[in-house]
C-alpha positions as a printed Julia matrix, in Angstrom:
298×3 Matrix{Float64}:
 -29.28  65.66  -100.45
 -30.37  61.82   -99.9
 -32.29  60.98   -97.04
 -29.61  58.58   -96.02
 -27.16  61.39   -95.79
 -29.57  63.74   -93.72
 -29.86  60.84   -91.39
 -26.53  60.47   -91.09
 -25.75  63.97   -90.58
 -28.7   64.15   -87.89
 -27.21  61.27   -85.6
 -23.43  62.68   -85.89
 -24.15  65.88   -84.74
 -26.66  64.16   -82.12
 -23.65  62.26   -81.0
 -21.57  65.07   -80.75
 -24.1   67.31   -79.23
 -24.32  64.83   -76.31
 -20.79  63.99   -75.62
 -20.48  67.78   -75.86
 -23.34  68.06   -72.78
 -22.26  64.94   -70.95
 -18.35  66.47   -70.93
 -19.81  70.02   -69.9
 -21.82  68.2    -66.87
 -19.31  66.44   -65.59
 -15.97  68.77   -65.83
 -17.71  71.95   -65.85
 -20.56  71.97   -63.45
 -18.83  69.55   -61.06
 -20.64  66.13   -61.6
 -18.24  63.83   -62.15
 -17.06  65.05   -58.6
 -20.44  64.25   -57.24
 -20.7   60.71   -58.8
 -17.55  59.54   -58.43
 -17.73  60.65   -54.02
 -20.77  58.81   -53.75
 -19.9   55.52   -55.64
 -16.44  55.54   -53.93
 -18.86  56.6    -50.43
 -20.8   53.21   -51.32
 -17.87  51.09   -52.14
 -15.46  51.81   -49.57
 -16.93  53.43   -46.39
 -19.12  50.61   -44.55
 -16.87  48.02   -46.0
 -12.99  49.43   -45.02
 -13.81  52.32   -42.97
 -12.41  54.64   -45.69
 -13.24  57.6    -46.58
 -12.65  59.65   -49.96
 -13.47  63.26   -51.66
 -12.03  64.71   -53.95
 -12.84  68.41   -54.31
 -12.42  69.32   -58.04
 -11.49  67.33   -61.47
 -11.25  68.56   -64.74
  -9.99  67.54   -68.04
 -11.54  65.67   -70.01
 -13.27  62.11   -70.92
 -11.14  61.39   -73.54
  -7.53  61.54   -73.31
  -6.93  62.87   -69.37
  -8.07  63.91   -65.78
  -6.55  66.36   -63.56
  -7.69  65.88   -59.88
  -7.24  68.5    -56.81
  -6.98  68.11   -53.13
  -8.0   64.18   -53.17
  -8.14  62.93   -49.56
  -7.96  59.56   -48.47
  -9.12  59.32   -44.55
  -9.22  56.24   -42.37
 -12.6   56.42   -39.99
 -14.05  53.82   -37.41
 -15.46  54.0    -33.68
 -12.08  54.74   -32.08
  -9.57  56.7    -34.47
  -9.69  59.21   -37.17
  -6.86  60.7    -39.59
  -6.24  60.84   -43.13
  -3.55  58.39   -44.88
  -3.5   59.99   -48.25
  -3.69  63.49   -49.11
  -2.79  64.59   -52.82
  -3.21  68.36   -53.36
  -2.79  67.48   -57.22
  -2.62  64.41   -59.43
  -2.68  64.09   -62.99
  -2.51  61.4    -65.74
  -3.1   61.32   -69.7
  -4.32  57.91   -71.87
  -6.16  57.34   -74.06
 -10.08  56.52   -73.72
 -10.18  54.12   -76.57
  -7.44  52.07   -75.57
  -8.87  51.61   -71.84
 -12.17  50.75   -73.5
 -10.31  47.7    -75.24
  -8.84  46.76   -71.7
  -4.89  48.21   -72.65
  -4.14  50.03   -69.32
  -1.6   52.43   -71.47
  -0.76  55.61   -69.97
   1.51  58.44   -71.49
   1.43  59.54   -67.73
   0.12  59.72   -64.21
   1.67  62.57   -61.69
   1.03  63.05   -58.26
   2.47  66.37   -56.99
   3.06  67.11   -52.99
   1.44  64.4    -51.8
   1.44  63.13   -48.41
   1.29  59.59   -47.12
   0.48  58.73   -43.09
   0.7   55.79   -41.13
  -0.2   55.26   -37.68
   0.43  53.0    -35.2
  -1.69  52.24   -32.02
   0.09  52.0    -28.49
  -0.26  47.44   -28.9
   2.27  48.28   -32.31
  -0.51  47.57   -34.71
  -0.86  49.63   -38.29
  -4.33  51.63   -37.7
  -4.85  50.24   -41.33
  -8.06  49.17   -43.08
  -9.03  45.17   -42.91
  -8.48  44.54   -46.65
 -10.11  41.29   -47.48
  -7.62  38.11   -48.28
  -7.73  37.71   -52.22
  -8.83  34.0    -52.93
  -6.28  31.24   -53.21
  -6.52  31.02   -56.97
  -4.09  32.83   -59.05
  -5.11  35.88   -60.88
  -2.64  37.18   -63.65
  -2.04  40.8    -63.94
  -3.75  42.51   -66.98
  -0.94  44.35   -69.37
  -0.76  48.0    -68.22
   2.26  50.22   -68.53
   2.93  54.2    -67.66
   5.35  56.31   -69.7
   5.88  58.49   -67.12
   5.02  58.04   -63.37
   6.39  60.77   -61.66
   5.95  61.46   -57.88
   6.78  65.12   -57.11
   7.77  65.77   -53.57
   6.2   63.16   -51.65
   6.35  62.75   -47.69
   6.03  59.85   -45.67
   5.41  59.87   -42.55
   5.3   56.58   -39.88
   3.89  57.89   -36.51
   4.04  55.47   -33.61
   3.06  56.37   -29.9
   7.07  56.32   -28.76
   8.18  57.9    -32.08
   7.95  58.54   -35.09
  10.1   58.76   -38.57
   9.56  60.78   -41.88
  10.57  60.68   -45.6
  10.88  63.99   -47.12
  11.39  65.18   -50.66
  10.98  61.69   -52.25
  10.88  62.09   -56.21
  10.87  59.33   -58.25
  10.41  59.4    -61.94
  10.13  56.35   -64.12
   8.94  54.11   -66.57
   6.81  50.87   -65.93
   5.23  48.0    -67.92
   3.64  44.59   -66.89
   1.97  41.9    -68.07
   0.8   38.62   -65.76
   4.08  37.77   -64.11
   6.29  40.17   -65.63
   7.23  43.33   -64.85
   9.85  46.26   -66.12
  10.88  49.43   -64.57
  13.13  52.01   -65.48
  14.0   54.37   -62.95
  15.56  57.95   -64.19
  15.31  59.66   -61.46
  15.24  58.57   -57.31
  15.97  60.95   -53.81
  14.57  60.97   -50.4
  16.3   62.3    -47.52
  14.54  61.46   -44.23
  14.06  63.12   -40.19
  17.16  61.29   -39.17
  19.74  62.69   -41.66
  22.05  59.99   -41.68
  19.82  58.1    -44.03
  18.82  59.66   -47.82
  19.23  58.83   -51.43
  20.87  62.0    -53.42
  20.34  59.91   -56.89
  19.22  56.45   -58.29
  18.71  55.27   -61.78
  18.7   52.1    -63.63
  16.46  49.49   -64.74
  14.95  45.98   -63.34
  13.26  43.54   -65.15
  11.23  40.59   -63.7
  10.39  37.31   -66.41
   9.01  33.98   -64.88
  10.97  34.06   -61.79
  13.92  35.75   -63.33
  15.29  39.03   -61.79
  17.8   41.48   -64.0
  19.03  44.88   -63.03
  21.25  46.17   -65.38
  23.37  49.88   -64.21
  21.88  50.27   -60.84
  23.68  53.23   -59.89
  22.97  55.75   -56.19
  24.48  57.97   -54.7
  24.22  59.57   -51.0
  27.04  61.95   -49.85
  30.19  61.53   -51.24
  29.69  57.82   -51.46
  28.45  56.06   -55.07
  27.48  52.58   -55.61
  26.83  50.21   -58.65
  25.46  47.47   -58.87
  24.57  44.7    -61.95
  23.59  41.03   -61.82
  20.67  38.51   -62.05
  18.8   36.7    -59.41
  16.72  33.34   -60.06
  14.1   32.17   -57.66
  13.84  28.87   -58.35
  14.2   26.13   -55.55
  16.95  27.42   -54.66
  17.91  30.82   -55.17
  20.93  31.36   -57.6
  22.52  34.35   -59.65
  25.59  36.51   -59.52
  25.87  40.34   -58.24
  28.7   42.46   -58.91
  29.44  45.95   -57.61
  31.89  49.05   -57.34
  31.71  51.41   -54.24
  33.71  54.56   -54.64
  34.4   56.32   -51.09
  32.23  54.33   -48.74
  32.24  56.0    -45.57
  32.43  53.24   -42.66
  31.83  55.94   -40.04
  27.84  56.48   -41.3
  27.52  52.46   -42.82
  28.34  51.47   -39.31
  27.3   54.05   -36.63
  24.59  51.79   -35.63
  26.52  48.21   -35.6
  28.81  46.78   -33.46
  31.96  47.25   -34.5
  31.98  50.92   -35.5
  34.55  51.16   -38.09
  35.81  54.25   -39.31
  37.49  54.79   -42.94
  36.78  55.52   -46.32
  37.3   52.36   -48.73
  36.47  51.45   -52.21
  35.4   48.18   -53.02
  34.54  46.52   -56.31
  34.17  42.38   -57.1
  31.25  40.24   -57.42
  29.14  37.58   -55.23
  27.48  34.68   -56.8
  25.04  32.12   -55.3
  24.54  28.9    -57.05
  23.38  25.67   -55.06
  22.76  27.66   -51.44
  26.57  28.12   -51.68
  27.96  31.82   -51.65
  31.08  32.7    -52.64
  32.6   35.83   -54.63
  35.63  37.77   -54.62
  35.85  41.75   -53.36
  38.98  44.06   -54.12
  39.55  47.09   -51.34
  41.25  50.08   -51.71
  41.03  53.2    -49.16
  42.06  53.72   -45.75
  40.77  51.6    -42.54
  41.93  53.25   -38.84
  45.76  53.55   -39.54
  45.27  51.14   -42.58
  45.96  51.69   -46.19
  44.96  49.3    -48.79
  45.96  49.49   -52.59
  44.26  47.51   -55.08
């Protein structure tokens, strides 16, 4: 065997020997959890009053990372509680494309997580100072996520008179940017919340945003008995322009207006379009359904 070929052999398995060490270290003997608490400890603590630890990660360097029981807690001379707490959260990419600065992943999962805001007793966010970005426009590196799934989520918005909660939020869809543009393609979208006049039973469709350009194409919820769907552009130009049309089957006026003055009660279904060009409105709606002692045909 050549010399050149012994060498070679020598600094691959080298190579290999150490990312095998460096990968043991950090996912099985818990250092990656004990670098990556004290940089984020350095970073974010004195600066934001934030606080995060994450208790365990494993995976792996090259193509994913699995973190448990991540806390995000908001700390300064007068109030504590945490704002983030993620029992589980998960995503898969690929190392080499994140070395050449292409924010792909397959997917990134966050599983029961639960999100807090608080409000002091003036009606100010007990939120962390985040510093003003600079005046000059930065453009949004490419990234883009097969899969972002949220699983479960709660919200909760606490505020010294009261307070309001989002449970069982799960959303589940695809997004892609680049600078000013943006796609997302939502499969799958429910909440319900504390007050249970207000949730989402489903929501799919898709948006696109390109260079001040909005499109949603078969925007379609449901909550109750009542389904909506909606399809149109928007342009934000000087002034804003584009055309919206919809179809509501069995929209119940006694929960759309319980809160407004007049209540209405009835179960219509409405379908037409409305379309804004020049700051003028105008559009055209069809009604069918019942209204009081009403009834319309179409």
């Amino acid at each position: 065997m050549s010399r050149l070929r012994k060498t070679t052999i020598i600094i691959l398995l080298s190579v290999g020997v150490l990312l095998f060490g460096l990968n043991f270290y950090l996912f099985k003997l818990g250092g990656v959890e004990t670098i990556v608490n004290d940089q984020l400890t350095k970073l974010l603590e004195s600066r934001y009053n934030l606080t995060i630890s994450i208790r365990e990660m494993g995976g792996n360097l090259y193509d994913g990372l699995i973190l448990n029981d991540v806390n995000v807690s908001y700390n300064d001379s007068v109030n504590f509680y945490t704002i983030f707490h993620i029992p589980k959260m998960s995503a898969g990419y690929s190392l080499r494309n994140l070395w050449n600065k292409d924010y792909s992943f397959s997917f990134l999962q966050l599983d029961s997580a639960q999100v807090r805001l608080k409000r002091d007793s003036l009606g100010a966010w007990i939120l962390p100072a985040f510093e003003r970005p600079d005046s000059a426009k930065k453009e949004l590196p490419s990234f883009a996520v097969d899969e972002l799934r949220l699983n479960n989520l709660r919200i909760q918005l606490i505020d010294p008179d009261d307070s309001l909660s989002i449970e069982g939020l799960w959303l589940s869809v695809a997004v892609s940017g680049s600078g000013d543009n943006f796609a997302i393609d939502i499969d799958r979208f429910e909440f319900q919340m504390s007050d249970d006049r207000y949730r989402l039973d489903a929501a799919r469709g898709k948006l696109t945003y390109d260079n001040r350009f909005l499109l949603f194409q078969d925007i379609y919820m449901t909550a109750g008995d009542t389904r909506f769907r909606f399809d149109g552009n928007l342009a934000f130009s000087d002034d804003l322009s584009g055309r919206v049309e919809f179809d509501i089957d069995n929209a119940d006026l006694d929960e759309l207006t319980r809160m407004t003055n007049p209540h209405l009660r009835g179960l219509l279904d409405l379908y037409g379009y409305v379309q804004i060009e020049n700051g003028v409105i105008s559009g055209r709606t069809t009604l069918a359904g019942n209204l009081y002692m009403v009834q319309f045909e179409n």
